[in-house]
XYZ file of C-alpha atoms in Angstrom:
67
model
C 2.709 -27.695 -21.165
C 0.005 -25.380 -22.583
C -1.565 -25.137 -19.173
C 1.784 -24.177 -17.566
C 2.380 -21.620 -20.317
C -1.045 -20.072 -19.653
C -0.501 -20.015 -15.937
C 2.931 -18.238 -16.510
C 1.161 -15.707 -18.747
C -1.456 -15.012 -16.006
C 1.250 -14.535 -13.488
C 3.202 -12.226 -15.813
C -0.003 -10.205 -16.470
C -0.715 -9.881 -12.665
C 2.848 -8.778 -12.012
C 2.697 -6.181 -14.834
C -0.605 -4.828 -13.580
C 0.816 -4.651 -9.967
C 3.796 -2.643 -11.290
C 1.600 -0.256 -13.343
C -0.598 0.475 -10.271
C 2.512 1.106 -8.095
C 3.986 3.485 -10.763
C 0.612 5.400 -10.887
C 0.526 5.579 -7.067
C 4.151 6.852 -7.031
C 3.236 9.487 -9.650
C 0.040 10.701 -7.918
C 0.467 10.273 -4.255
C 4.198 10.420 -3.252
C 3.939 13.867 -1.811
C 0.687 13.052 0.096
C 2.307 9.860 1.563
C 5.474 11.762 2.547
C 3.314 14.514 4.204
C 1.316 11.834 6.145
C 4.599 10.273 7.342
C 5.939 13.679 8.410
C 2.699 14.352 10.410
C 2.965 10.980 12.091
C 6.578 11.553 13.020
C 5.654 15.009 14.347
C 2.837 13.593 16.462
C 4.863 10.745 17.919
C 7.749 13.135 18.584
C 5.492 15.420 20.636
C 4.022 12.591 22.640
C 0.933 12.227 20.392
C -0.532 9.062 18.930
C -2.291 7.894 15.822
C -5.724 6.208 16.081
C -6.175 3.636 13.274
C -9.433 1.852 12.594
C -11.513 0.273 9.981
C -14.234 -2.143 9.078
C -13.545 -5.413 7.139
C -10.641 -5.099 4.818
C -9.942 -1.540 6.160
C -9.446 -3.029 9.657
C -6.711 -5.228 8.220
C -5.137 -2.255 6.528
C -5.161 -0.405 9.902
C -3.589 -3.403 11.662
C -0.786 -3.563 9.057
C -0.203 0.199 9.324
C -0.039 -0.039 13.155
C 2.463 -2.860 13.101
């Protein structure tokens, strides 16, 4: 039982940290993210494209953004 309670506490702590990071991102980067989205919409609307690339974990981020 104690092990399950400790696991539940770790899960709770991770979820709380995730929420904190997302709140901080929302406070600090919302306008930048919205501007980036507008630029992509404008580029695609005028026949342009977005080139996405990365190395290692950044490559995975680029793949997710492209999909």
